[in-house]
Amino acid sequence: MLYLNTRHRLPQIAIRQEWGKYGSCAAVPATVHTNDRQAKSNKGILQSAIEINNYPSRKAYGARNNTDYSLERGKKGLQDVQSAISAKMQTALAHATEGAKRGNDISSRAKSEMLSEYKSAEIVFSFELMAEPEITATEAEVVGEPDEGDVTAEIEPVNSPKVEYTPGSAETYLADKGFIRHWVTENHYDIYA
């Protein structure tokens, strides 16, 4: 009689594994930003001042500046020219209309008019109140705005530490394929095969 002998070995699976590693783990320090602007007063004093304009008083005494003097003389000159032209025109018109009449001696009339002007000269005095000087006073004043400065610090923390990590790995492989063998023997089983 024939006997079927079987011998087998199961396959073996192996795992090659490497653990994860932490190299260094350190906290990252916070960043600090500082503002260092020192306070300043920025204050100053404007001194008091008195300004006196005495030109109105001096003008009342006749001490005028060139502008006012020129204006007054210009107006007076225009009035004198207008009055002289008017007087000469009247005289010329009178000479033209009455000069040819008998007994009308132009030269003797001119002499008598000149003498009458000298005799009738008048001295005129006018009195006016003297104008007061203009006085302007400015009080002392503290000016400027203070600068309070800025000596603050802004801290910017880092949320996560600095970590060096090498991840682990796992690899499976077939260490032994295993086998199944069959053979036939006569009259007994092959125990030692």
PDB file of C-alpha atoms in Angstrom:
ATOM      1  CA  MET A   1       0.000   0.000   0.000  1.00  0.00           C
ATOM      2  CA  LEU A   2       1.141   3.519  -0.776  1.00  0.00           C
ATOM      3  CA  TYR A   3       1.252   6.306   1.779  1.00  0.00           C
ATOM      4  CA  LEU A   4       1.196  10.007   0.969  1.00  0.00           C
ATOM      5  CA  ASN A   5       3.730  11.889   3.056  1.00  0.00           C
ATOM      6  CA  THR A   6       3.419  15.664   3.438  1.00  0.00           C
ATOM      7  CA  ARG A   7       5.849  18.008   4.975  1.00  0.00           C
ATOM      8  CA  HIS A   8       5.372  21.743   5.126  1.00  0.00           C
ATOM      9  CA  ARG A   9       6.655  24.934   6.703  1.00  0.00           C
ATOM     10  CA  LEU A  10       4.469  28.001   7.020  1.00  0.00           C
ATOM     11  CA  PRO A  11       5.621  31.252   5.497  1.00  0.00           C
ATOM     12  CA  GLN A  12       7.157  33.735   7.932  1.00  0.00           C
ATOM     13  CA  ILE A  13       6.529  37.486   7.742  1.00  0.00           C
ATOM     14  CA  ALA A  14       9.092  39.770   9.324  1.00  0.00           C
ATOM     15  CA  ILE A  15       8.899  43.480  10.182  1.00  0.00           C
ATOM     16  CA  ARG A  16      11.872  45.786   9.905  1.00  0.00           C
ATOM     17  CA  GLN A  17      11.086  48.741  12.138  1.00  0.00           C
ATOM     18  CA  GLU A  18      12.849  52.005  12.965  1.00  0.00           C
ATOM     19  CA  TRP A  19      11.524  54.136  15.776  1.00  0.00           C
ATOM     20  CA  GLY A  20      10.875  57.889  15.371  1.00  0.00           C
ATOM     21  CA  LYS A  21      13.516  60.094  16.985  1.00  0.00           C
ATOM     22  CA  TYR A  22      13.447  63.539  18.534  1.00  0.00           C
ATOM     23  CA  GLY A  23      16.707  65.348  17.897  1.00  0.00           C
ATOM     24  CA  SER A  24      16.410  68.581  19.838  1.00  0.00           C
ATOM     25  CA  CYS A  25      13.437  70.277  21.336  1.00  0.00           C
ATOM     26  CA  ALA A  26      13.884  73.896  22.355  1.00  0.00           C
ATOM     27  CA  ALA A  27      11.551  76.761  23.083  1.00  0.00           C
ATOM     28  CA  VAL A  28      11.942  79.740  20.720  1.00  0.00           C
ATOM     29  CA  PRO A  29      12.294  82.980  22.696  1.00  0.00           C
ATOM     30  CA  ALA A  30       9.744  85.720  22.160  1.00  0.00           C
ATOM     31  CA  THR A  31      10.674  88.722  20.003  1.00  0.00           C
ATOM     32  CA  VAL A  32      10.654  92.067  21.817  1.00  0.00           C
ATOM     33  CA  HIS A  33      10.205  95.354  19.923  1.00  0.00           C
ATOM     34  CA  THR A  34      10.933  98.435  22.023  1.00  0.00           C
ATOM     35  CA  ASN A  35      10.031 102.059  21.381  1.00  0.00           C
ATOM     36  CA  ASP A  36      12.451 104.485  23.015  1.00  0.00           C
ATOM     37  CA  ARG A  37      11.209 108.001  22.242  1.00  0.00           C
ATOM     38  CA  GLN A  38      11.883 110.084  25.327  1.00  0.00           C
ATOM     39  CA  ALA A  39       9.409 112.702  26.488  1.00  0.00           C
ATOM     40  CA  LYS A  40      10.100 116.350  25.612  1.00  0.00           C
ATOM     41  CA  SER A  41       8.426 119.492  26.889  1.00  0.00           C
ATOM     42  CA  ASN A  42       8.575 121.402  23.570  1.00  0.00           C
ATOM     43  CA  LYS A  43       7.482 124.481  25.510  1.00  0.00           C
ATOM     44  CA  GLY A  44       8.740 128.008  25.067  1.00  0.00           C
ATOM     45  CA  ILE A  45       7.864 131.500  26.227  1.00  0.00           C
ATOM     46  CA  LEU A  46       6.944 134.422  24.017  1.00  0.00           C
ATOM     47  CA  GLN A  47       8.052 137.503  25.935  1.00  0.00           C
ATOM     48  CA  SER A  48       5.636 140.337  26.562  1.00  0.00           C
ATOM     49  CA  ALA A  49       6.017 143.288  24.214  1.00  0.00           C
ATOM     50  CA  ILE A  50       4.827 146.884  24.001  1.00  0.00           C
ATOM     51  CA  GLU A  51       4.655 148.615  20.648  1.00  0.00           C
ATOM     52  CA  ILE A  52       4.208 152.393  20.611  1.00  0.00           C
ATOM     53  CA  ASN A  53       3.281 154.126  17.372  1.00  0.00           C
ATOM     54  CA  ASN A  54       3.796 157.839  18.063  1.00  0.00           C
ATOM     55  CA  TYR A  55       3.476 158.907  14.420  1.00  0.00           C
ATOM     56  CA  PRO A  56      -0.024 160.425  14.913  1.00  0.00           C
ATOM     57  CA  SER A  57       1.406 162.676  17.677  1.00  0.00           C
ATOM     58  CA  ARG A  58       4.437 163.670  15.585  1.00  0.00           C
ATOM     59  CA  LYS A  59       2.186 164.332  12.594  1.00  0.00           C
ATOM     60  CA  ALA A  60       0.142 166.799  14.692  1.00  0.00           C
ATOM     61  CA  TYR A  61       3.384 168.780  15.260  1.00  0.00           C
ATOM     62  CA  GLY A  62       4.197 168.698  11.566  1.00  0.00           C
ATOM     63  CA  ALA A  63       6.763 165.922  11.572  1.00  0.00           C
ATOM     64  CA  ARG A  64       5.309 163.863   8.767  1.00  0.00           C
ATOM     65  CA  ASN A  65       6.806 161.021   6.834  1.00  0.00           C
ATOM     66  CA  ASN A  66       7.628 161.457   3.145  1.00  0.00           C
ATOM     67  CA  THR A  67       4.434 159.772   1.948  1.00  0.00           C
ATOM     68  CA  ASP A  68       2.058 162.014   3.911  1.00  0.00           C
ATOM     69  CA  TYR A  69       4.124 165.123   3.157  1.00  0.00           C
ATOM     70  CA  SER A  70       4.084 164.376  -0.586  1.00  0.00           C
ATOM     71  CA  LEU A  71       0.313 163.777  -0.543  1.00  0.00           C
ATOM     72  CA  GLU A  72      -0.371 167.041   1.304  1.00  0.00           C
ATOM     73  CA  ARG A  73       1.969 169.075  -0.928  1.00  0.00           C
ATOM     74  CA  GLY A  74       0.500 167.428  -4.035  1.00  0.00           C
ATOM     75  CA  LYS A  75      -3.079 168.329  -3.042  1.00  0.00           C
ATOM     76  CA  LYS A  76      -2.031 171.882  -2.078  1.00  0.00           C
ATOM     77  CA  GLY A  77      -0.146 172.252  -5.367  1.00  0.00           C
ATOM     78  CA  LEU A  78      -3.182 171.166  -7.398  1.00  0.00           C
ATOM     79  CA  GLN A  79      -5.423 173.597  -5.500  1.00  0.00           C
ATOM     80  CA  ASP A  80      -2.911 176.447  -6.014  1.00  0.00           C
ATOM     81  CA  VAL A  81      -2.597 175.685  -9.726  1.00  0.00           C
ATOM     82  CA  GLN A  82      -6.385 175.574 -10.150  1.00  0.00           C
ATOM     83  CA  SER A  83      -6.934 178.806  -8.229  1.00  0.00           C
ATOM     84  CA  ALA A  84      -4.072 180.564 -10.111  1.00  0.00           C
ATOM     85  CA  ILE A  85      -5.477 179.460 -13.491  1.00  0.00           C
ATOM     86  CA  SER A  86      -8.935 180.627 -12.460  1.00  0.00           C
ATOM     87  CA  ALA A  87      -7.623 184.041 -11.284  1.00  0.00           C
ATOM     88  CA  LYS A  88      -5.501 184.543 -14.418  1.00  0.00           C
ATOM     89  CA  MET A  89      -8.394 183.598 -16.659  1.00  0.00           C
ATOM     90  CA  GLN A  90     -10.653 186.072 -14.926  1.00  0.00           C
ATOM     91  CA  THR A  91      -7.978 188.783 -15.214  1.00  0.00           C
ATOM     92  CA  ALA A  92      -7.339 187.973 -18.840  1.00  0.00           C
ATOM     93  CA  LEU A  93     -11.061 188.034 -19.609  1.00  0.00           C
ATOM     94  CA  ALA A  94     -11.389 191.393 -17.821  1.00  0.00           C
ATOM     95  CA  HIS A  95      -8.445 192.803 -19.783  1.00  0.00           C
ATOM     96  CA  ALA A  96      -9.869 191.512 -23.012  1.00  0.00           C
ATOM     97  CA  THR A  97     -13.289 193.006 -22.460  1.00  0.00           C
ATOM     98  CA  GLU A  98     -12.417 196.226 -20.648  1.00  0.00           C
ATOM     99  CA  GLY A  99      -8.793 196.880 -21.530  1.00  0.00           C
ATOM    100  CA  ALA A 100      -9.520 199.076 -24.568  1.00  0.00           C
ATOM    101  CA  LYS A 101     -11.777 201.499 -22.668  1.00  0.00           C
ATOM    102  CA  ARG A 102     -10.614 205.038 -21.917  1.00  0.00           C
ATOM    103  CA  GLY A 103      -9.143 205.576 -18.444  1.00  0.00           C
ATOM    104  CA  ASN A 104      -8.493 201.919 -17.906  1.00  0.00           C
ATOM    105  CA  ASP A 105      -4.820 201.765 -17.026  1.00  0.00           C
ATOM    106  CA  ILE A 106      -3.844 198.065 -16.697  1.00  0.00           C
ATOM    107  CA  SER A 107      -0.385 198.651 -15.226  1.00  0.00           C
ATOM    108  CA  SER A 108      -1.605 200.945 -12.403  1.00  0.00           C
ATOM    109  CA  ARG A 109      -4.367 198.470 -11.549  1.00  0.00           C
ATOM    110  CA  ALA A 110      -1.842 195.613 -11.358  1.00  0.00           C
ATOM    111  CA  LYS A 111       0.345 197.666  -8.984  1.00  0.00           C
ATOM    112  CA  SER A 112      -2.574 198.487  -6.720  1.00  0.00           C
ATOM    113  CA  GLU A 113      -3.627 194.783  -6.600  1.00  0.00           C
ATOM    114  CA  MET A 114      -0.092 193.773  -5.628  1.00  0.00           C
ATOM    115  CA  LEU A 115       0.040 196.366  -2.837  1.00  0.00           C
ATOM    116  CA  SER A 116      -3.356 195.347  -1.526  1.00  0.00           C
ATOM    117  CA  GLU A 117      -2.282 191.680  -1.351  1.00  0.00           C
ATOM    118  CA  TYR A 118       0.750 192.637   0.767  1.00  0.00           C
ATOM    119  CA  LYS A 119      -1.272 194.908   3.035  1.00  0.00           C
ATOM    120  CA  SER A 120      -4.033 192.390   3.560  1.00  0.00           C
ATOM    121  CA  ALA A 121      -1.731 189.491   4.444  1.00  0.00           C
ATOM    122  CA  GLU A 122      -2.958 187.717   7.531  1.00  0.00           C
ATOM    123  CA  ILE A 123      -1.279 185.369   9.889  1.00  0.00           C
ATOM    124  CA  VAL A 124      -3.614 182.517  10.755  1.00  0.00           C
ATOM    125  CA  PHE A 125      -3.113 180.252  13.744  1.00  0.00           C
ATOM    126  CA  SER A 126      -5.014 177.029  14.164  1.00  0.00           C
ATOM    127  CA  PHE A 127      -5.111 174.913  17.281  1.00  0.00           C
ATOM    128  CA  GLU A 128      -5.739 171.192  17.210  1.00  0.00           C
ATOM    129  CA  LEU A 129      -5.656 168.566  19.895  1.00  0.00           C
ATOM    130  CA  MET A 130      -2.588 166.441  19.632  1.00  0.00           C
ATOM    131  CA  ALA A 131      -3.397 162.856  18.679  1.00  0.00           C
ATOM    132  CA  GLU A 132      -2.493 160.237  21.251  1.00  0.00           C
ATOM    133  CA  PRO A 133       0.085 157.616  20.348  1.00  0.00           C
ATOM    134  CA  GLU A 134      -1.148 154.130  19.528  1.00  0.00           C
ATOM    135  CA  ILE A 135       0.013 151.665  22.185  1.00  0.00           C
ATOM    136  CA  THR A 136      -0.273 147.923  21.623  1.00  0.00           C
ATOM    137  CA  ALA A 137       0.675 145.495  24.388  1.00  0.00           C
ATOM    138  CA  THR A 138       1.196 141.766  23.963  1.00  0.00           C
ATOM    139  CA  GLU A 139       1.160 139.557  27.042  1.00  0.00           C
ATOM    140  CA  ALA A 140       3.746 136.872  27.669  1.00  0.00           C
ATOM    141  CA  GLU A 141       2.575 133.478  26.504  1.00  0.00           C
ATOM    142  CA  VAL A 142       3.691 129.881  26.919  1.00  0.00           C
ATOM    143  CA  VAL A 143       3.605 128.127  23.550  1.00  0.00           C
ATOM    144  CA  GLY A 144       4.274 124.621  22.309  1.00  0.00           C
ATOM    145  CA  GLU A 145       2.804 121.178  22.796  1.00  0.00           C
ATOM    146  CA  PRO A 146       4.509 118.588  25.000  1.00  0.00           C
ATOM    147  CA  ASP A 147       5.573 115.239  23.556  1.00  0.00           C
ATOM    148  CA  GLU A 148       4.775 112.482  26.028  1.00  0.00           C
ATOM    149  CA  GLY A 149       7.212 110.111  24.353  1.00  0.00           C
ATOM    150  CA  ASP A 150       6.827 106.393  23.857  1.00  0.00           C
ATOM    151  CA  VAL A 151       8.854 103.934  25.918  1.00  0.00           C
ATOM    152  CA  THR A 152       6.702 100.850  25.409  1.00  0.00           C
ATOM    153  CA  ALA A 153       7.718  97.289  24.603  1.00  0.00           C
ATOM    154  CA  GLU A 154       5.772  94.983  22.298  1.00  0.00           C
ATOM    155  CA  ILE A 155       6.338  91.279  22.958  1.00  0.00           C
ATOM    156  CA  GLU A 156       5.656  88.890  20.113  1.00  0.00           C
ATOM    157  CA  PRO A 157       5.582  85.308  21.454  1.00  0.00           C
ATOM    158  CA  VAL A 158       6.217  82.259  19.258  1.00  0.00           C
ATOM    159  CA  ASN A 159       3.362  79.747  19.470  1.00  0.00           C
ATOM    160  CA  SER A 160       5.296  76.541  18.818  1.00  0.00           C
ATOM    161  CA  PRO A 161       8.718  75.316  19.982  1.00  0.00           C
ATOM    162  CA  LYS A 162      11.513  74.402  17.624  1.00  0.00           C
ATOM    163  CA  VAL A 163      11.428  70.620  17.346  1.00  0.00           C
ATOM    164  CA  GLU A 164      13.688  68.361  15.249  1.00  0.00           C
ATOM    165  CA  TYR A 165      11.902  65.069  14.629  1.00  0.00           C
ATOM    166  CA  THR A 166      12.868  62.139  12.408  1.00  0.00           C
ATOM    167  CA  PRO A 167       9.792  60.053  11.691  1.00  0.00           C
ATOM    168  CA  GLY A 168       9.993  56.282  12.207  1.00  0.00           C
ATOM    169  CA  SER A 169       9.342  53.635   9.582  1.00  0.00           C
ATOM    170  CA  ALA A 170       8.053  50.109   9.436  1.00  0.00           C
ATOM    171  CA  GLU A 171       8.696  47.697   6.573  1.00  0.00           C
ATOM    172  CA  THR A 172       7.230  44.202   6.246  1.00  0.00           C
ATOM    173  CA  TYR A 173       8.905  41.543   4.207  1.00  0.00           C
ATOM    174  CA  LEU A 174       8.686  37.797   3.694  1.00  0.00           C
ATOM    175  CA  ALA A 175      11.430  36.224   5.797  1.00  0.00           C
ATOM    176  CA  ASP A 176      10.677  32.658   4.706  1.00  0.00           C
ATOM    177  CA  LYS A 177       8.463  31.604   1.845  1.00  0.00           C
ATOM    178  CA  GLY A 178       7.618  28.314   3.458  1.00  0.00           C
ATOM    179  CA  PHE A 179       7.002  25.148   1.518  1.00  0.00           C
ATOM    180  CA  ILE A 180       4.758  22.144   1.042  1.00  0.00           C
ATOM    181  CA  ARG A 181       6.301  18.804  -0.092  1.00  0.00           C
ATOM    182  CA  HIS A 182       4.535  15.648  -0.963  1.00  0.00           C
ATOM    183  CA  TRP A 183       6.011  12.235  -1.601  1.00  0.00           C
ATOM    184  CA  VAL A 184       4.820   8.675  -1.569  1.00  0.00           C
ATOM    185  CA  THR A 185       6.234   5.734   0.438  1.00  0.00           C
ATOM    186  CA  GLU A 186       5.311   2.065   0.441  1.00  0.00           C
ATOM    187  CA  ASN A 187       3.824   0.298   3.502  1.00  0.00           C
ATOM    188  CA  HIS A 188       4.675   3.067   6.059  1.00  0.00           C
ATOM    189  CA  TYR A 189       4.873   6.793   6.607  1.00  0.00           C
ATOM    190  CA  ASP A 190       8.204   8.491   6.355  1.00  0.00           C
ATOM    191  CA  ILE A 191       8.527  10.146   9.763  1.00  0.00           C
ATOM    192  CA  TYR A 192      12.064  11.449   9.429  1.00  0.00           C
ATOM    193  CA  ALA A 193      11.933  12.854   5.986  1.00  0.00           C
TER     194      ALA A 193
END
